[in-house]
Coordinates of C-alpha atoms in Angstrom, one line a residue:
Chain A
M1 CA 11.7 1.2 22.1
P2 CA 10.4 1.9 25.2
R3 CA 8.6 5.1 24.6
F4 CA 7.8 8.2 27.1
F5 CA 5.4 11.2 27.3
I6 CA 8.0 14.0 29.2
G7 CA 6.8 17.4 30.4
S8 CA 9.2 20.2 28.7
E9 CA 10.7 20.9 33.0
N10 CA 12.0 17.6 32.9
I11 CA 14.6 18.3 30.1
C12 CA 18.5 20.4 31.4
G13 CA 20.5 20.6 28.8
E14 CA 22.2 17.2 27.8
E15 CA 20.2 15.6 30.3
A16 CA 16.2 14.1 30.7
F17 CA 14.3 12.6 33.7
V18 CA 11.4 10.2 33.8
T19 CA 9.8 10.4 37.0
G20 CA 6.1 9.1 38.9
A21 CA 5.1 5.8 37.3
D22 CA 7.2 5.8 34.4
A23 CA 10.0 5.4 36.7
V24 CA 8.4 2.6 38.6
H25 CA 7.9 0.7 34.7
I26 CA 10.8 1.7 33.4
G27 CA 12.5 0.0 36.4
R28 CA 10.5 -2.5 37.3
S29 CA 7.8 -4.2 34.5
L30 CA 10.3 -3.7 31.7
R31 CA 13.3 -4.4 34.0
M32 CA 16.0 -1.7 32.2
R33 CA 18.9 -1.0 32.9
L34 CA 21.6 1.7 32.6
G35 CA 23.0 1.8 29.6
D36 CA 19.4 0.9 27.8
E37 CA 17.9 3.6 25.3
I38 CA 14.5 4.9 25.8
T39 CA 12.3 7.5 23.2
L40 CA 11.1 10.6 25.5
C41 CA 8.5 12.7 23.6
C42 CA 8.2 16.2 24.9
E43 CA 5.9 18.5 22.6
G44 CA 6.5 16.5 19.4
R45 CA 10.1 16.2 19.8
E46 CA 11.6 12.8 20.1
Y47 CA 14.8 12.7 22.2
S48 CA 16.5 9.4 21.8
C49 CA 17.8 8.8 24.8
K50 CA 20.4 6.7 27.5
L51 CA 20.1 5.4 30.8
L52 CA 22.4 7.1 33.3
S53 CA 20.3 5.8 36.8
I54 CA 17.0 4.1 37.5
S55 CA 15.1 4.6 40.9
D56 CA 11.2 4.0 41.5
T57 CA 10.8 7.8 42.3
V58 CA 12.8 9.0 38.7
C59 CA 15.4 8.2 36.3
R60 CA 17.9 10.5 34.7
C61 CA 18.7 9.6 31.4
E62 CA 21.2 10.9 28.8
I63 CA 20.1 12.8 25.7
R64 CA 21.9 11.1 22.5
S65 CA 20.2 13.2 19.6
C66 CA 16.9 15.2 19.3
A67 CA 14.6 15.4 16.4
E68 CA 11.4 16.2 15.1
G69 CA 8.8 13.4 15.6
E70 CA 8.1 11.1 12.1
S71 CA 5.1 9.9 13.2
E72 CA 3.2 13.2 13.3
P73 CA 0.7 14.5 10.3
D74 CA 1.0 17.8 9.1
I75 CA -2.3 18.5 9.5
A76 CA -3.7 19.7 13.0
L77 CA -7.5 17.1 13.0
T78 CA -9.6 17.3 16.0
L79 CA -12.6 15.0 15.8
F80 CA -16.0 16.0 17.1
Q81 CA -17.6 13.3 18.1
A82 CA -21.2 12.8 19.2
V83 CA -21.5 10.4 22.9
P84 CA -22.3 6.5 21.3
K85 CA -23.8 4.6 23.8
S86 CA -21.6 2.6 26.0
D87 CA -18.0 1.8 25.9
K88 CA -17.5 2.9 21.8
L89 CA -16.2 6.3 22.7
E90 CA -13.1 4.1 24.4
L91 CA -11.9 2.3 21.0
I92 CA -13.2 5.4 18.8
V93 CA -10.3 8.0 20.8
Q94 CA -7.4 4.8 21.3
K95 CA -8.4 4.7 16.9
A96 CA -8.6 8.0 16.3
V97 CA -4.8 8.9 18.0
E98 CA -3.5 6.0 16.1
L99 CA -4.5 7.7 13.0
G100 CA -3.2 10.5 13.6
A101 CA -6.1 12.7 15.3
C102 CA -4.4 15.7 17.3
G103 CA -7.3 16.1 19.8
I104 CA -10.9 14.1 20.6
C105 CA -14.0 16.3 21.4
P106 CA -17.2 14.7 22.5
V107 CA -20.4 16.2 21.6
L108 CA -23.8 16.3 22.9
T109 CA -26.6 16.1 20.0
G110 CA -30.1 15.4 19.8
R111 CA -29.7 12.4 19.3
C112 CA -27.5 11.0 21.9
V113 CA -28.6 8.3 23.9
S114 CA -25.9 8.0 26.4
R115 CA -26.2 12.0 28.3
P116 CA -23.7 11.5 31.1
D117 CA -23.5 14.8 33.4
E118 CA -20.2 16.8 34.1
K119 CA -19.4 15.2 36.6
S120 CA -20.4 11.6 36.1
F121 CA -18.5 12.1 32.9
R122 CA -15.2 13.9 34.3
K123 CA -14.4 9.8 35.8
K124 CA -14.3 8.7 31.9
L125 CA -12.4 11.8 31.3
D126 CA -9.5 10.0 32.9
R127 CA -9.9 6.4 31.6
L128 CA -10.3 8.1 28.0
N129 CA -7.1 9.9 28.4
K130 CA -5.3 7.3 29.5
I131 CA -6.3 5.5 26.8
A132 CA -5.3 7.9 24.7
L133 CA -1.9 8.0 25.8
E134 CA -1.4 4.7 26.0
A135 CA -2.3 4.5 22.3
A136 CA -0.1 7.0 21.5
K137 CA 3.3 5.4 23.2
Q138 CA 2.2 2.5 21.1
C139 CA 1.6 3.8 17.7
G140 CA 4.5 5.8 18.0
R141 CA 3.0 9.5 18.3
S142 CA 5.3 12.3 20.0
I143 CA 2.1 14.4 21.2
V144 CA -0.4 13.0 23.0
P145 CA -3.9 14.5 21.8
T146 CA -6.6 14.4 24.5
V147 CA -9.4 14.5 25.6
S148 CA -11.4 17.5 26.3
E149 CA -14.8 18.3 28.0
I150 CA -18.2 17.1 26.7
I151 CA -19.4 19.9 24.8
S152 CA -22.8 21.3 23.3
F153 CA -23.7 20.9 19.9
D154 CA -23.7 24.9 19.7
E155 CA -20.6 24.8 21.5
C156 CA -19.3 22.7 18.6
V157 CA -20.7 24.2 15.7
K158 CA -18.6 27.5 16.3
R159 CA -15.2 25.6 17.5
L160 CA -15.8 23.8 14.0
C161 CA -16.0 27.3 12.1
E162 CA -12.5 28.4 13.7
K163 CA -11.0 25.3 11.5
D164 CA -9.6 25.9 8.2
I165 CA -12.0 23.0 6.7
P166 CA -14.7 21.6 8.8
I167 CA -16.8 18.8 7.9
I168 CA -20.1 17.6 9.4
C169 CA -20.1 13.6 8.2
Y170 CA -24.0 13.4 7.5
E171 CA -25.7 10.2 6.9
K172 CA -28.0 11.3 4.5
G173 CA -25.0 12.1 2.7
G174 CA -22.8 14.7 0.7
K175 CA -19.7 15.6 -0.6
N176 CA -17.5 12.9 -1.0
L177 CA -14.3 13.1 1.4
R178 CA -12.5 13.6 -2.3
E179 CA -14.6 16.2 -3.3
I180 CA -12.4 18.7 -1.2
N181 CA -9.4 20.5 -2.0
W182 CA -6.7 19.3 0.1
G183 CA -4.3 20.4 -2.2
D184 CA -3.0 23.8 -2.4
R185 CA -3.0 23.9 1.4
M186 CA -1.2 25.7 4.2
A187 CA 1.1 23.7 6.3
N188 CA -0.5 22.9 9.8
M189 CA -4.0 23.2 8.6
S190 CA -6.7 22.5 10.9
V191 CA -9.3 19.8 9.8
G192 CA -12.6 19.4 12.4
V193 CA -15.0 16.3 11.7
L194 CA -18.2 15.9 13.7
V195 CA -19.5 12.3 13.5
G196 CA -23.0 12.1 14.7
S197 CA -24.0 9.0 17.5
E198 CA -26.3 6.2 16.6
G199 CA -29.4 7.6 14.6
G200 CA -26.9 10.6 12.9
F201 CA -28.2 13.6 13.4
E202 CA -31.4 15.6 13.3
P203 CA -32.0 17.1 10.5
S204 CA -32.1 21.1 12.5
E205 CA -28.4 20.3 13.0
A206 CA -27.3 19.2 10.2
E207 CA -28.8 22.7 8.8
K208 CA -27.2 24.7 11.3
C209 CA -23.9 23.3 10.3
I210 CA -24.5 23.7 6.5
S211 CA -25.6 27.3 6.6
A212 CA -22.7 28.0 9.1
G213 CA -19.8 26.6 6.1
I214 CA -19.3 23.4 7.3
I215 CA -18.9 20.7 4.6
P216 CA -21.5 17.7 4.9
V217 CA -19.8 14.9 3.7
G218 CA -21.1 11.2 2.3
L219 CA -19.7 8.3 3.1
G220 CA -20.9 6.0 1.0
S221 CA -24.1 4.1 0.5
R222 CA -23.7 1.5 3.5
I223 CA -24.8 2.4 7.0
L224 CA -21.7 2.6 9.3
R225 CA -21.9 2.2 12.3
C226 CA -20.8 5.7 14.6
E227 CA -18.1 3.9 15.9
T228 CA -17.4 2.7 12.2
A229 CA -17.3 6.4 10.9
P230 CA -15.2 8.6 12.5
I231 CA -12.5 5.9 11.7
A232 CA -13.8 5.3 8.4
A233 CA -13.5 9.1 8.1
L234 CA -10.3 9.6 9.7
S235 CA -8.4 7.0 7.3
I236 CA -10.0 8.4 3.9
I237 CA -8.9 12.2 5.0
M238 CA -5.1 10.4 6.0
N239 CA -4.4 9.4 2.7
L240 CA -5.9 12.2 1.1
T241 CA -3.9 14.6 2.4
G242 CA -0.7 12.4 2.2
N243 CA -0.6 12.1 5.8
M244 CA -1.0 7.3 5.3
Chain B
M1 CA -37.0 -1.1 7.3
P2 CA -35.7 -4.8 8.3
R3 CA -34.1 -6.4 5.6
F4 CA -33.8 -10.1 5.5
F5 CA -31.0 -12.4 3.5
I6 CA -32.8 -15.3 1.7
G7 CA -31.8 -18.5 -0.3
S8 CA -33.4 -17.9 -4.1
E9 CA -35.4 -21.2 -3.6
N10 CA -37.9 -19.0 -1.3
I11 CA -38.6 -16.9 -4.3
C12 CA -41.3 -18.5 -5.9
G13 CA -42.9 -15.6 -9.1
E14 CA -44.3 -12.7 -7.2
E15 CA -43.7 -14.7 -3.8
A16 CA -41.2 -15.0 -1.5
F17 CA -41.2 -16.6 1.9
V18 CA -39.3 -16.5 5.3
T19 CA -38.2 -18.8 7.3
G20 CA -37.0 -19.9 10.8
A21 CA -35.3 -18.0 13.2
D22 CA -36.5 -15.4 10.7
A23 CA -39.9 -16.2 10.4
V24 CA -40.2 -16.1 14.1
H25 CA -38.2 -12.9 14.4
I26 CA -40.2 -11.0 11.6
G27 CA -43.7 -12.0 14.4
R28 CA -42.7 -12.1 17.8
S29 CA -39.5 -9.3 18.0
L30 CA -40.0 -6.9 15.6
R31 CA -44.2 -7.3 16.2
M32 CA -44.8 -6.4 12.7
R33 CA -48.0 -7.1 11.2
L34 CA -50.1 -7.8 7.9
G35 CA -49.4 -5.4 5.6
D36 CA -45.7 -4.4 6.9
E37 CA -43.5 -3.4 4.3
I38 CA -40.0 -5.6 4.6
T39 CA -36.0 -6.0 2.6
L40 CA -35.5 -9.6 1.2
C41 CA -32.1 -9.6 0.0
C42 CA -31.6 -12.7 -2.5
E43 CA -28.0 -13.5 -4.9
G44 CA -27.2 -9.6 -4.4
R45 CA -30.9 -8.4 -5.5
E46 CA -32.7 -6.3 -3.0
Y47 CA -37.1 -7.3 -2.6
S48 CA -39.6 -4.7 -1.9
C49 CA -42.4 -6.9 0.0
K50 CA -45.6 -6.7 1.8
L51 CA -45.9 -9.5 4.2
L52 CA -49.1 -11.8 3.6
S53 CA -49.3 -13.5 6.6
I54 CA -47.2 -14.1 9.5
S55 CA -46.0 -17.1 11.9
D56 CA -43.6 -18.9 13.8
T57 CA -42.1 -21.6 10.3
V58 CA -43.0 -19.3 7.4
C59 CA -43.8 -16.1 7.0
R60 CA -45.7 -15.4 3.1
C61 CA -44.4 -12.3 1.3
E62 CA -45.7 -10.2 -1.6
I63 CA -43.3 -9.1 -4.0
R64 CA -43.8 -5.7 -4.9
S65 CA -40.5 -4.3 -6.2
C66 CA -37.2 -5.4 -6.8
A67 CA -33.5 -3.9 -7.3
E68 CA -30.2 -4.0 -7.7
G69 CA -28.7 -3.7 -4.3
E70 CA -27.0 -0.2 -4.3
S71 CA -25.1 -0.8 -1.3
E72 CA -22.9 -3.3 -2.9
P73 CA -19.5 -1.8 -4.3
D74 CA -18.3 -1.9 -8.0
I75 CA -14.5 -4.1 -6.4
A76 CA -14.9 -7.5 -5.1
L77 CA -12.7 -7.3 -1.9
T78 CA -11.4 -10.0 0.0
L79 CA -9.5 -9.2 2.9
F80 CA -6.8 -11.8 3.7
Q81 CA -6.1 -11.5 7.9
A82 CA -3.8 -13.2 9.9
V83 CA -5.3 -14.1 12.9
P84 CA -4.7 -12.0 15.8
K85 CA -5.5 -12.8 19.5
S86 CA -8.3 -13.0 21.3
D87 CA -12.0 -11.6 20.1
K88 CA -10.2 -9.3 17.5
L89 CA -11.6 -11.1 14.7
E90 CA -15.3 -10.5 15.5
L91 CA -13.9 -6.4 15.5
I92 CA -11.8 -7.2 12.4
V93 CA -15.2 -9.2 10.3
Q94 CA -17.8 -6.6 11.7
K95 CA -15.5 -3.6 10.0
A96 CA -15.1 -5.6 6.6
V97 CA -18.8 -6.4 6.0
E98 CA -19.8 -2.2 6.7
L99 CA -16.8 -1.5 4.6
G100 CA -17.5 -3.1 1.6
A101 CA -15.4 -6.6 2.1
C102 CA -17.0 -9.7 -0.3
G103 CA -15.4 -12.2 2.0
I104 CA -12.7 -12.5 4.9
C105 CA -10.4 -15.1 4.8
P106 CA -8.2 -16.3 8.7
V107 CA -4.5 -16.8 7.6
L108 CA -1.7 -18.5 9.9
T109 CA 1.1 -17.1 9.6
G110 CA 4.4 -17.2 11.3
R111 CA 4.1 -14.6 13.9
C112 CA 0.4 -15.5 14.5
V113 CA 0.4 -15.9 18.8
S114 CA -3.3 -17.6 18.3
R115 CA -3.0 -20.8 16.5
P116 CA -6.0 -22.1 17.0
D117 CA -6.9 -26.1 15.9
E118 CA -9.4 -26.4 12.7
K119 CA -12.1 -27.7 15.1
S120 CA -11.8 -25.3 17.9
F121 CA -11.7 -22.6 15.2
R122 CA -15.1 -24.3 13.1
K123 CA -16.6 -23.3 16.1
K124 CA -15.3 -19.4 16.4
L125 CA -16.0 -19.6 12.3
D126 CA -20.4 -19.9 13.3
R127 CA -19.7 -17.6 15.7
L128 CA -17.9 -14.7 13.1
N129 CA -20.2 -16.3 10.0
K130 CA -23.2 -14.5 12.8
I131 CA -21.4 -11.0 12.8
A132 CA -21.0 -11.3 9.4
L133 CA -24.4 -11.4 8.6
E134 CA -25.6 -9.5 11.2
A135 CA -23.3 -6.4 10.1
A136 CA -24.4 -7.1 6.7
K137 CA -28.4 -6.3 7.8
Q138 CA -27.1 -4.0 9.7
C139 CA -25.3 -1.4 6.9
G140 CA -27.6 -2.4 4.3
R141 CA -25.3 -4.8 2.5
S142 CA -27.6 -7.2 -0.3
I143 CA -24.8 -10.0 0.3
V144 CA -23.8 -11.8 3.0
P145 CA -20.3 -11.5 2.8
T146 CA -19.0 -15.2 4.3
V147 CA -15.7 -15.6 7.1
S148 CA -14.1 -19.1 5.4
E149 CA -11.8 -21.6 7.2
I150 CA -8.5 -20.8 7.9
I151 CA -5.2 -21.1 5.4
S152 CA -2.0 -21.5 5.8
F153 CA 0.4 -18.7 4.7
D154 CA 1.2 -20.6 1.1
E155 CA -2.4 -20.8 -0.3
C156 CA -3.1 -17.6 1.2
V157 CA -0.3 -16.2 -1.6
K158 CA -1.6 -18.7 -4.1
R159 CA -5.5 -16.8 -4.2
L160 CA -3.6 -13.5 -3.6
C161 CA -2.4 -14.1 -6.7
E162 CA -5.6 -14.6 -8.1
K163 CA -6.5 -11.3 -7.5
D164 CA -6.7 -8.3 -10.5
I165 CA -4.7 -6.5 -7.8
P166 CA -3.5 -8.4 -4.5
I167 CA -2.1 -6.3 -2.1
I168 CA 0.2 -7.0 1.5
C169 CA 0.1 -4.6 4.0
Y170 CA 3.6 -4.3 5.2
E171 CA 4.5 -2.5 8.5
K172 CA 8.3 -1.6 7.2
G173 CA 6.6 -0.2 3.9
G174 CA 5.8 0.1 0.3
K175 CA 3.8 2.3 -2.2
N176 CA 0.8 4.1 -0.6
L177 CA -2.5 3.4 -1.9
R178 CA -2.9 6.2 -4.0
E179 CA 0.0 5.2 -5.7
I180 CA -1.8 2.4 -6.8
N181 CA -3.7 2.9 -10.8
W182 CA -7.3 2.2 -9.5
G183 CA -8.6 3.8 -12.7
D184 CA -8.8 1.6 -15.7
R185 CA -9.3 -1.4 -13.6
M186 CA -12.8 -3.6 -15.5
A187 CA -15.7 -4.2 -13.7
N188 CA -16.7 -6.1 -10.7
M189 CA -12.7 -5.8 -10.4
S190 CA -11.0 -8.6 -7.7
V191 CA -9.0 -7.1 -4.7
G192 CA -6.9 -8.8 -2.2
V193 CA -5.6 -7.4 0.7
L194 CA -3.6 -9.0 3.0
V195 CA -3.1 -7.7 7.0
G196 CA -0.6 -9.2 9.5
S197 CA -1.3 -10.2 13.2
E198 CA 0.2 -8.4 15.8
G199 CA 4.1 -7.9 15.0
G200 CA 3.6 -7.8 11.6
F201 CA 5.4 -10.3 8.8
E202 CA 8.3 -12.1 8.9
P203 CA 11.1 -10.8 6.4
S204 CA 10.6 -14.4 4.1
E205 CA 6.9 -13.8 3.9
A206 CA 6.5 -10.3 3.1
E207 CA 9.8 -11.4 0.4
K208 CA 7.8 -14.2 -0.9
C209 CA 4.8 -11.7 -1.5
I210 CA 6.4 -10.0 -3.0
S211 CA 8.6 -11.8 -5.7
A212 CA 4.8 -13.4 -6.2
G213 CA 3.4 -10.3 -7.3
I214 CA 1.8 -9.1 -5.2
I215 CA 2.5 -5.2 -4.5
P216 CA 3.6 -3.7 -0.7
V217 CA 1.8 -1.1 0.8
G218 CA 2.7 1.0 3.4
L219 CA 0.1 2.0 5.6
G220 CA 1.9 5.4 6.8
S221 CA 4.6 6.0 10.0
R222 CA 2.9 5.1 13.1
I223 CA 2.1 1.7 13.9
L224 CA -1.8 0.6 13.4
R225 CA -2.7 -2.2 15.5
C226 CA -3.2 -5.5 13.4
E227 CA -6.9 -4.8 14.0
T228 CA -6.6 -0.7 12.9
A229 CA -4.6 -1.5 9.5
P230 CA -7.4 -4.2 7.7
I231 CA -10.1 -1.0 8.8
A232 CA -7.8 1.6 7.6
A233 CA -7.2 -0.5 4.6
L234 CA -10.5 -1.3 3.0
S235 CA -11.3 2.9 4.0
I236 CA -9.1 4.4 1.8
I237 CA -9.6 1.2 -0.6
M238 CA -13.0 1.6 -0.9
N239 CA -12.8 5.7 -1.3
L240 CA -10.1 5.6 -3.5
T241 CA -11.9 3.3 -6.2
G242 CA -14.7 5.9 -5.7
N243 CA -17.0 3.2 -3.2
M244 CA -17.5 5.4 -0.1

């Protein structure tokens, strides 16, 4: 069933409204008709709706039922990804959304070859957030994970330390993800996962993380590419926490 | 350290030989010099070598030491992948090699939109095997996993049934990968994982698998793309079996 994300201001009692490009999409691309059913997602809840009116500016919907989104994991996982070369971040964002991340935060580390300035990255950011939105629709998320602005390595360490379980995937090895105690966790536990760019991390960066209490984790003896490591780590964490 | 795969006919007592394009690569692209060290892989073993002579046709190497490849998993995992659209199979092959698969076997299922004939696929197969070789070098494998010819769905079921643990990733759900008993396994246990193309499997195909004893497995409540599912499944299996 077609799936759209709306803001809470677009829900009014028993009715909900789809506006802008999504309204055009409903009427023209999908050629939906009055009475057809769509799912509207708003702040983690899913509304099963029936179309009452269709136009290029607004589609009015009757809300038939509402439920918590079933596809959301019960952990809040943020991926901190060192900026990789070329368009690899696009693949990483798409896959992280499919795998259940609640946010993706690009980081500048010492070994990043690609070092976009704020202005040139802002253009990329629009595109990355569109990819996140499309992935969220396609895989049935009920929130849209956001890709945030690039942060420095020090800021990343700070934010990681605010998570219940902060992890750095370190190419020189560390704990196995299975050795982390995922068992007795509180609801909506926060997890932060830092993954390096091509070439991984400077030893000084890894030391900084470890002395700040961030758990170094190894992903086995094969050298994973910088876009494979986050996909593998997220898959494994979602499985170990019962979310996949 | 540069890494090349050679056939057993290229090992002769204390010496090993690199020929063809790899010899050119050593001398011209990598600009290596006499005395430089390289790793040669042959049938799962790794030979630490020193270059004795370099030419465009053959590089002669002194074998310094030899060991079993440490990066090989202790399970033999074959990915049976229903042929996806466009060039997604290239990404899947690259990632499956990084994640430790020993072979990738494309399958034609009912819902495959892309249905290449044998001849047109043979060209693709060359390219896919080149991708597998490059991935094996890059991630430090000591064997080169092969991409085999396309097989029919019935042939796939037959081959899956020959594996110690045969699995189908089914979008309508099944066991969680953690529920499979990976514990008391024999050395070099064989695992077969079947993943669908866009749109997954026909119900009749899933039934055929299940009645043949193939274990249906679910990958959570989010709808994974057909290239994400094998990457996630392989990551999780390698973690659960202690290989990642």
